[in-house]
DNA sequence: ATTAATTTGCAAGAAATGTGCAAAAAGTTC
DNA sequence: GAACTTTTTGCACATTTCTTGCAAATTAAT
């Protein structure tokens, strides 16, 4: 029942290469969403990948195959995470730690208003910003 | 009672220059948020500004003076709008038309969940994506 | 009108992301 | 498993958004 990167690649008809497999493993294993450059740094450190383009291209493939999902934070940088159901995130404005919030009753809250504007709702993006426990209790800076 | 660009500049101690005044006027007059480049195109067309840097620097100044507010859409591009109370936006995924939704009961909906994660909520960003009336009825691609 | 402070234009630089192409690796066929 | 086909990687370079240094021009202050 554990999620296996190789199985997913096979299922989606994607060839198994060192960088690709590892990128997927990282996204499967990580609880919080990662930026392309964060993913790359890990691969580079492990000597498994020498180029950011490889990471971008694989992330793009994974998105197309709907293996992962992405969203852009307010800093303008895209984050990628293994595909989960619809949910949102809370980001620490100080240390950038990010958590997933596994709930959402937003649609119904706004549904009427959106239709009043003549729009047919398709999706939405919601991120919370705040201070994590560590950062809100830290006395320094 | 009408909002006047010159008054605002004076109030905030910002000098009155051609590009600056016009940028502010545009943001005051426009119902939907604009990107820096959208603002620049207007000024350029009117022959009032020859450089995007000028637009970026003025938008930055306006943000610091809290005359305007900005947010980054999922395309990674920042939008700027004359400062209003807290609210959200609905974006047409086809024609990119954007509207403001002047309501928000999101905080209370998520407050408990956020605190459960050990975060102290500070702010949030929420954008809806959908199809505007024109785009959802248009038969052509 | 002179002087001092600010802003503009332009060129150049960052940072995130995308692309063309040849070499390398993976997948396929016999 | 060698030969062939397809895909991916690495690298160099392009793009886009946004930033910065600096001198010339403009605005504000005296
Ligand atoms: Mn998540
Ligand atoms: Mn708005
Ligand atoms: Zn934190
Ligand atoms: Zn539309």
CSV table of C-alpha atoms (C1' of nucleotides) and ligand atoms in Angstrom, one decimal:
chain,number,residue,atom,x,y,z
A,1,UNK,CA,0.0,0.0,0.0
A,2,UNK,CA,3.1,2.3,0.1
A,3,UNK,CA,3.5,4.7,-2.7
A,4,UNK,CA,6.2,3.6,-5.1
A,5,UNK,CA,7.9,5.9,-7.6
A,6,UNK,CA,8.8,3.2,-10.0
A,7,UNK,CA,5.2,1.9,-10.1
A,8,UNK,CA,3.9,5.4,-10.9
A,9,UNK,CA,6.4,6.0,-13.7
A,10,UNK,CA,5.5,2.6,-15.3
A,11,UNK,CA,1.8,3.3,-14.9
A,12,UNK,CA,2.2,6.6,-16.7
A,13,UNK,CA,4.5,5.3,-19.4
A,14,UNK,CA,7.4,7.5,-18.3
A,15,UNK,CA,10.9,6.0,-18.6
A,16,UNK,CA,12.9,5.4,-15.5
A,17,UNK,CA,15.9,7.6,-15.3
A,18,UNK,CA,18.1,8.5,-12.3
A,19,UNK,CA,17.0,12.2,-12.0
A,20,UNK,CA,13.4,11.5,-12.8
A,21,UNK,CA,12.9,8.7,-10.3
A,22,UNK,CA,14.6,10.7,-7.5
A,23,UNK,CA,12.6,13.8,-8.2
A,24,UNK,CA,9.4,11.8,-7.8
A,25,UNK,CA,10.6,10.1,-4.7
A,26,UNK,CA,11.4,13.4,-3.1
A,27,UNK,CA,8.0,14.8,-3.9
A,28,UNK,CA,6.4,11.6,-2.6
A,29,UNK,CA,8.3,11.7,0.6
A,30,UNK,CA,8.1,15.3,1.4
A,31,UNK,CA,5.2,16.6,3.5
A,32,UNK,CA,5.5,20.2,2.4
A,33,UNK,CA,5.5,21.5,-1.2
A,34,UNK,CA,8.9,22.3,-2.7
A,35,UNK,CA,10.2,24.8,-5.3
A,36,UNK,CA,12.0,23.6,-8.4
A,37,UNK,CA,15.3,24.9,-7.0
A,38,UNK,CA,14.8,23.2,-3.7
A,39,UNK,CA,14.3,19.9,-5.5
A,40,UNK,CA,17.3,20.6,-7.7
A,41,UNK,CA,19.5,21.3,-4.7
A,42,UNK,CA,18.7,17.9,-3.2
A,43,UNK,CA,19.5,16.1,-6.5
A,44,UNK,CA,22.6,18.0,-7.0
A,45,UNK,CA,23.9,17.3,-3.5
A,46,UNK,CA,23.3,13.6,-4.2
A,47,UNK,CA,25.1,13.9,-7.5
A,48,UNK,CA,22.1,12.7,-9.4
A,49,UNK,CA,21.5,15.7,-11.5
A,50,UNK,CA,23.7,18.5,-12.9
A,51,UNK,CA,21.1,20.8,-14.3
A,52,UNK,CA,18.0,22.7,-13.3
A,53,UNK,CA,16.5,22.3,-16.7
A,54,UNK,CA,16.2,18.6,-16.0
A,55,UNK,CA,14.2,19.3,-12.9
A,56,UNK,CA,11.9,21.8,-14.6
A,57,UNK,CA,11.3,19.4,-17.5
A,58,UNK,CA,10.5,16.5,-15.2
A,59,UNK,CA,8.2,18.6,-13.1
A,60,UNK,CA,6.4,19.7,-16.2
A,61,UNK,CA,6.1,16.1,-17.3
A,62,UNK,CA,4.7,15.1,-13.9
A,63,UNK,CA,2.2,17.9,-14.0
A,64,UNK,CA,1.0,16.8,-17.5
A,65,UNK,CA,0.7,13.2,-16.3
A,66,UNK,CA,-1.2,14.6,-13.2
A,67,UNK,CA,1.2,12.9,-10.9
A,68,UNK,CA,1.9,16.1,-9.0
A,69,UNK,CA,0.3,19.5,-8.6
A,70,UNK,CA,1.7,23.0,-8.3
A,71,UNK,CA,0.7,26.4,-7.2
A,72,UNK,CA,2.5,29.8,-7.1
A,73,UNK,CA,3.0,31.4,-3.7
A,74,UNK,CA,2.9,35.1,-3.2
A,75,UNK,CA,6.7,35.3,-3.7
A,76,UNK,CA,6.1,34.4,-7.3
A,77,UNK,CA,7.8,31.1,-7.1
A,78,UNK,CA,6.0,27.9,-8.0
A,79,UNK,CA,5.8,25.0,-5.5
A,80,UNK,CA,5.3,21.4,-6.4
A,81,UNK,CA,3.8,18.5,-4.4
A,82,UNK,CA,2.7,15.0,-4.9
A,83,UNK,CA,-0.9,15.0,-6.0
A,84,UNK,CA,-3.3,15.0,-3.1
A,85,UNK,CA,-6.9,16.0,-2.9
A,86,UNK,CA,-7.9,19.6,-2.9
A,87,UNK,CA,-6.4,21.4,0.1
A,88,UNK,CA,-4.6,24.6,1.0
A,89,UNK,CA,-1.5,25.7,2.8
A,90,UNK,CA,-0.3,27.8,5.7
A,91,UNK,CA,3.1,29.5,5.2
A,92,UNK,CA,5.3,31.0,8.0
A,93,UNK,CA,6.1,34.5,6.9
A,94,UNK,CA,9.4,34.3,8.9
A,95,UNK,CA,11.0,30.9,8.4
A,96,UNK,CA,8.9,29.9,5.3
A,97,UNK,CA,7.9,26.6,6.8
A,98,UNK,CA,4.8,25.3,5.1
A,99,UNK,CA,2.1,22.9,6.1
A,100,UNK,CA,-0.9,21.5,4.3
A,101,UNK,CA,-4.4,22.2,5.6
A,102,UNK,CA,-6.5,19.2,4.7
A,103,UNK,CA,-9.9,20.9,4.5
A,104,UNK,CA,-11.8,23.4,2.5
A,105,UNK,CA,-15.3,24.7,2.6
A,106,UNK,CA,-14.5,27.7,0.5
A,107,UNK,CA,-16.5,26.9,-2.6
A,108,UNK,CA,-19.8,26.9,-1.0
A,109,UNK,CA,-18.9,30.1,0.9
A,110,UNK,CA,-18.3,32.0,-2.2
A,111,UNK,CA,-20.4,30.1,-4.7
A,112,UNK,CA,-23.3,32.5,-4.7
A,113,UNK,CA,-21.1,35.6,-4.9
A,114,UNK,CA,-19.1,34.2,-7.8
A,115,UNK,CA,-22.2,33.4,-9.8
A,116,UNK,CA,-23.5,36.9,-9.1
A,117,UNK,CA,-20.4,38.2,-10.9
A,118,UNK,CA,-21.4,36.0,-13.9
A,119,UNK,CA,-18.5,33.6,-13.4
A,120,UNK,CA,-18.7,29.8,-13.5
A,121,UNK,CA,-16.3,28.7,-10.8
A,122,UNK,CA,-13.7,26.2,-11.8
A,123,UNK,CA,-11.0,26.3,-9.1
A,124,UNK,CA,-9.5,28.4,-6.4
A,125,UNK,CA,-6.2,29.1,-4.7
A,126,UNK,CA,-5.9,29.9,-1.0
A,127,UNK,CA,-2.9,30.3,1.1
A,128,UNK,CA,-2.6,31.4,4.6
A,129,UNK,CA,0.3,33.4,6.0
A,130,UNK,CA,1.2,33.4,9.6
A,131,UNK,CA,3.8,32.7,12.2
A,132,UNK,CA,4.7,29.1,13.1
A,133,UNK,CA,5.0,28.1,16.7
A,134,UNK,CA,8.8,28.4,16.7
A,135,UNK,CA,8.8,31.8,15.0
A,136,UNK,CA,6.0,33.3,17.1
A,137,UNK,CA,7.6,32.4,20.4
A,138,UNK,CA,11.2,33.2,19.4
A,139,UNK,CA,12.2,36.4,21.3
A,140,UNK,CA,15.0,37.3,18.8
A,141,UNK,CA,14.4,39.5,15.8
B,1,UNK,CA,-15.5,63.2,-2.3
B,2,UNK,CA,-13.9,62.0,-5.5
B,3,UNK,CA,-10.4,60.4,-5.1
B,4,UNK,CA,-7.7,62.7,-6.5
B,5,UNK,CA,-4.3,61.5,-7.4
B,6,UNK,CA,-2.6,64.8,-6.7
B,7,UNK,CA,-4.1,65.1,-3.2
B,8,UNK,CA,-2.8,61.6,-2.4
B,9,UNK,CA,0.7,62.3,-3.6
B,10,UNK,CA,0.8,65.5,-1.5
B,11,UNK,CA,-0.6,63.8,1.5
B,12,UNK,CA,2.1,61.1,1.3
B,13,UNK,CA,4.9,63.6,0.6
B,14,UNK,CA,5.6,62.2,-2.9
B,15,UNK,CA,6.7,64.6,-5.6
B,16,UNK,CA,4.4,65.1,-8.5
B,17,UNK,CA,5.8,63.9,-11.8
B,18,UNK,CA,4.2,63.0,-15.1
B,19,UNK,CA,4.6,59.2,-14.9
B,20,UNK,CA,3.9,59.0,-11.2
B,21,UNK,CA,0.7,60.9,-11.3
B,22,UNK,CA,-0.6,59.0,-14.3
B,23,UNK,CA,0.2,55.6,-12.8
B,24,UNK,CA,-1.7,56.5,-9.7
B,25,UNK,CA,-4.6,57.8,-11.8
B,26,UNK,CA,-4.8,54.6,-13.7
B,27,UNK,CA,-4.8,52.5,-10.6
B,28,UNK,CA,-7.5,54.8,-9.0
B,29,UNK,CA,-9.6,54.6,-12.2
B,30,UNK,CA,-9.4,50.9,-13.0
B,31,UNK,CA,-11.8,48.4,-11.5
B,32,UNK,CA,-9.6,45.4,-11.9
B,33,UNK,CA,-6.0,44.9,-10.7
B,34,UNK,CA,-3.3,45.5,-13.3
B,35,UNK,CA,0.2,44.1,-13.8
B,36,UNK,CA,3.2,46.4,-14.0
B,37,UNK,CA,3.5,45.8,-17.7
B,38,UNK,CA,-0.2,46.6,-18.3
B,39,UNK,CA,0.3,49.9,-16.5
B,40,UNK,CA,3.4,50.6,-18.5
B,41,UNK,CA,1.8,49.9,-21.8
B,42,UNK,CA,-0.8,52.6,-21.1
B,43,UNK,CA,1.7,55.2,-20.1
B,44,UNK,CA,3.9,54.3,-23.0
B,45,UNK,CA,1.0,54.7,-25.4
B,46,UNK,CA,0.2,58.1,-24.0
B,47,UNK,CA,3.9,59.0,-24.4
B,48,UNK,CA,4.2,59.7,-20.6
B,49,UNK,CA,6.8,57.1,-19.8
B,50,UNK,CA,9.6,55.4,-21.7
B,51,UNK,CA,10.7,52.8,-19.3
B,52,UNK,CA,9.3,49.9,-17.3
B,53,UNK,CA,11.7,50.6,-14.4
B,54,UNK,CA,9.9,53.9,-13.8
B,55,UNK,CA,6.7,52.0,-13.4
B,56,UNK,CA,8.2,49.3,-11.1
B,57,UNK,CA,9.8,52.0,-8.9
B,58,UNK,CA,6.6,54.0,-8.6
B,59,UNK,CA,4.6,50.9,-7.8
B,60,UNK,CA,7.1,50.1,-5.1
B,61,UNK,CA,6.8,53.6,-3.7
B,62,UNK,CA,3.0,53.4,-3.7
B,63,UNK,CA,3.2,50.1,-1.9
B,64,UNK,CA,5.5,51.5,0.8
B,65,UNK,CA,3.2,54.5,1.2
B,66,UNK,CA,0.3,52.0,1.4
B,67,UNK,CA,-1.5,53.8,-1.4
B,68,UNK,CA,-1.9,50.6,-3.3
B,69,UNK,CA,-1.8,46.9,-2.6
B,70,UNK,CA,-0.5,43.9,-4.6
B,71,UNK,CA,-0.8,40.2,-4.9
B,72,UNK,CA,0.7,37.5,-7.1
B,73,UNK,CA,-1.6,35.5,-9.3
B,74,UNK,CA,-1.0,31.8,-10.1
B,75,UNK,CA,0.8,32.9,-13.3
B,76,UNK,CA,3.6,34.3,-11.1
B,77,UNK,CA,2.9,37.9,-12.1
B,78,UNK,CA,2.1,40.6,-9.5
B,79,UNK,CA,-1.0,42.7,-9.9
B,80,UNK,CA,-1.5,46.1,-8.4
B,81,UNK,CA,-4.7,47.9,-7.3
B,82,UNK,CA,-5.7,51.0,-5.5
B,83,UNK,CA,-5.9,50.2,-1.8
B,84,UNK,CA,-9.3,48.8,-0.8
B,85,UNK,CA,-10.3,46.8,2.2
B,86,UNK,CA,-9.5,43.1,2.4
B,87,UNK,CA,-11.1,41.2,-0.5
B,88,UNK,CA,-10.5,38.5,-3.1
B,89,UNK,CA,-10.6,38.1,-6.9
B,90,UNK,CA,-12.1,35.9,-9.5
B,91,UNK,CA,-10.1,35.4,-12.7
B,92,UNK,CA,-11.4,34.1,-16.0
B,93,UNK,CA,-9.1,31.3,-17.0
B,94,UNK,CA,-9.8,32.0,-20.7
B,95,UNK,CA,-9.8,35.8,-21.3
B,96,UNK,CA,-8.0,36.7,-18.0
B,97,UNK,CA,-10.8,39.2,-17.1
B,98,UNK,CA,-10.6,39.8,-13.4
B,99,UNK,CA,-13.2,41.0,-10.8
B,100,UNK,CA,-13.1,41.9,-7.2
B,101,UNK,CA,-15.2,40.0,-4.8
B,102,UNK,CA,-16.0,42.3,-1.9
B,103,UNK,CA,-16.5,39.7,0.8
B,104,UNK,CA,-14.5,37.3,2.9
B,105,UNK,CA,-15.5,35.0,5.8
B,106,UNK,CA,-12.4,32.8,5.3
B,107,UNK,CA,-10.6,33.6,8.5
B,108,UNK,CA,-13.2,32.2,10.8
B,109,UNK,CA,-13.7,29.2,8.6
B,110,UNK,CA,-10.0,28.2,8.9
B,111,UNK,CA,-9.0,29.8,12.2
B,112,UNK,CA,-9.3,26.7,14.3
B,113,UNK,CA,-7.5,24.5,11.8
B,114,UNK,CA,-4.6,27.0,11.5
B,115,UNK,CA,-4.2,27.2,15.2
B,116,UNK,CA,-4.2,23.4,15.4
B,117,UNK,CA,-1.2,23.5,13.2
B,118,UNK,CA,0.5,25.8,15.6
B,119,UNK,CA,0.4,28.8,13.4
B,120,UNK,CA,-0.7,32.3,14.3
B,121,UNK,CA,-2.7,33.5,11.4
B,122,UNK,CA,-1.6,36.9,9.9
B,123,UNK,CA,-3.1,37.1,6.4
B,124,UNK,CA,-4.3,35.0,3.5
B,125,UNK,CA,-4.6,35.1,-0.3
B,126,UNK,CA,-7.5,33.6,-2.1
B,127,UNK,CA,-8.2,33.7,-5.8
B,128,UNK,CA,-10.9,32.0,-7.7
B,129,UNK,CA,-10.6,30.8,-11.3
B,130,UNK,CA,-13.5,30.3,-13.5
B,131,UNK,CA,-15.1,31.2,-16.8
B,132,UNK,CA,-16.7,34.6,-17.2
B,133,UNK,CA,-20.1,35.0,-18.8
B,134,UNK,CA,-18.7,35.8,-22.2
B,135,UNK,CA,-16.2,32.9,-22.2
B,136,UNK,CA,-18.6,30.3,-20.8
B,137,UNK,CA,-21.2,31.0,-23.5
B,138,UNK,CA,-18.9,31.5,-26.4
B,139,UNK,CA,-19.2,28.4,-28.7
B,140,UNK,CA,-15.8,28.9,-30.3
B,141,UNK,CA,-12.7,27.5,-28.6
C,1,DA,C1',17.1,82.0,-9.4
C,2,DT,C1',20.1,78.8,-6.9
C,3,DT,C1',20.6,74.9,-4.5
C,4,DA,C1',19.3,70.4,-2.8
C,5,DA,C1',16.7,66.3,-3.2
C,6,DT,C1',14.1,63.2,-6.1
C,7,DT,C1',13.0,60.9,-10.3
C,8,DT,C1',13.7,59.4,-14.9
C,9,DG,C1',15.9,56.8,-18.7
C,10,DC,C1',19.0,53.6,-20.0
C,11,DA,C1',22.0,49.8,-19.5
C,12,DA,C1',23.1,46.0,-17.1
C,13,DG,C1',22.0,42.4,-13.7
C,14,DA,C1',19.1,38.8,-11.1
C,15,DA,C1',16.3,35.0,-10.6
C,16,DA,C1',12.8,31.7,-12.3
C,17,DT,C1',11.7,29.3,-16.2
C,18,DG,C1',11.8,27.6,-21.1
C,19,DT,C1',14.2,25.8,-25.5
C,20,DG,C1',17.4,23.9,-29.4
C,21,DC,C1',20.6,20.6,-30.0
C,22,DA,C1',24.0,17.0,-29.7
C,23,DA,C1',25.6,13.3,-26.6
C,24,DA,C1',24.0,9.8,-23.5
C,25,DA,C1',20.8,6.7,-21.6
C,26,DA,C1',16.6,4.0,-21.7
C,27,DG,C1',13.4,1.1,-24.0
C,28,DT,C1',12.4,-2.1,-27.8
C,29,DT,C1',13.2,-5.6,-31.3
C,30,DC,C1',15.2,-9.5,-33.0
D,1,DG,C1',22.4,-9.0,-25.7
D,2,DA,C1',23.6,-6.4,-30.0
D,3,DA,C1',21.4,-3.1,-33.1
D,4,DC,C1',17.9,0.3,-33.6
D,5,DT,C1',14.5,3.7,-32.0
D,6,DT,C1',12.9,6.9,-28.7
D,7,DT,C1',13.5,9.7,-24.8
D,8,DT,C1',16.2,12.2,-21.6
D,9,DT,C1',20.1,14.7,-20.1
D,10,DG,C1',23.5,18.5,-20.0
D,11,DC,C1',24.7,22.6,-21.6
D,12,DA,C1',24.4,27.0,-23.6
D,13,DC,C1',21.5,30.4,-24.5
D,14,DA,C1',16.8,32.8,-24.6
D,15,DT,C1',12.8,35.0,-22.0
D,16,DT,C1',10.2,37.2,-18.7
D,17,DT,C1',9.6,39.7,-14.5
D,18,DC,C1',11.6,42.5,-11.6
D,19,DT,C1',15.8,45.1,-9.6
D,20,DT,C1',19.8,48.4,-9.4
D,21,DG,C1',23.7,51.8,-10.5
D,22,DC,C1',24.4,56.0,-12.4
D,23,DA,C1',24.3,60.3,-14.8
D,24,DA,C1',21.1,63.5,-16.8
D,25,DA,C1',16.7,65.7,-16.2
D,26,DT,C1',13.0,67.2,-13.3
D,27,DT,C1',10.9,68.8,-9.0
D,28,DA,C1',11.0,70.8,-4.5
D,29,DA,C1',13.0,74.0,-1.2
D,30,DT,C1',15.3,78.3,-0.1
E,1,LIG,MN1,-0.1,20.6,0.2
E,2,LIG,MN1,-9.5,43.8,-6.0
E,3,LIG,ZN1,8.3,29.9,11.1
E,4,LIG,ZN1,-13.5,35.3,-19.8
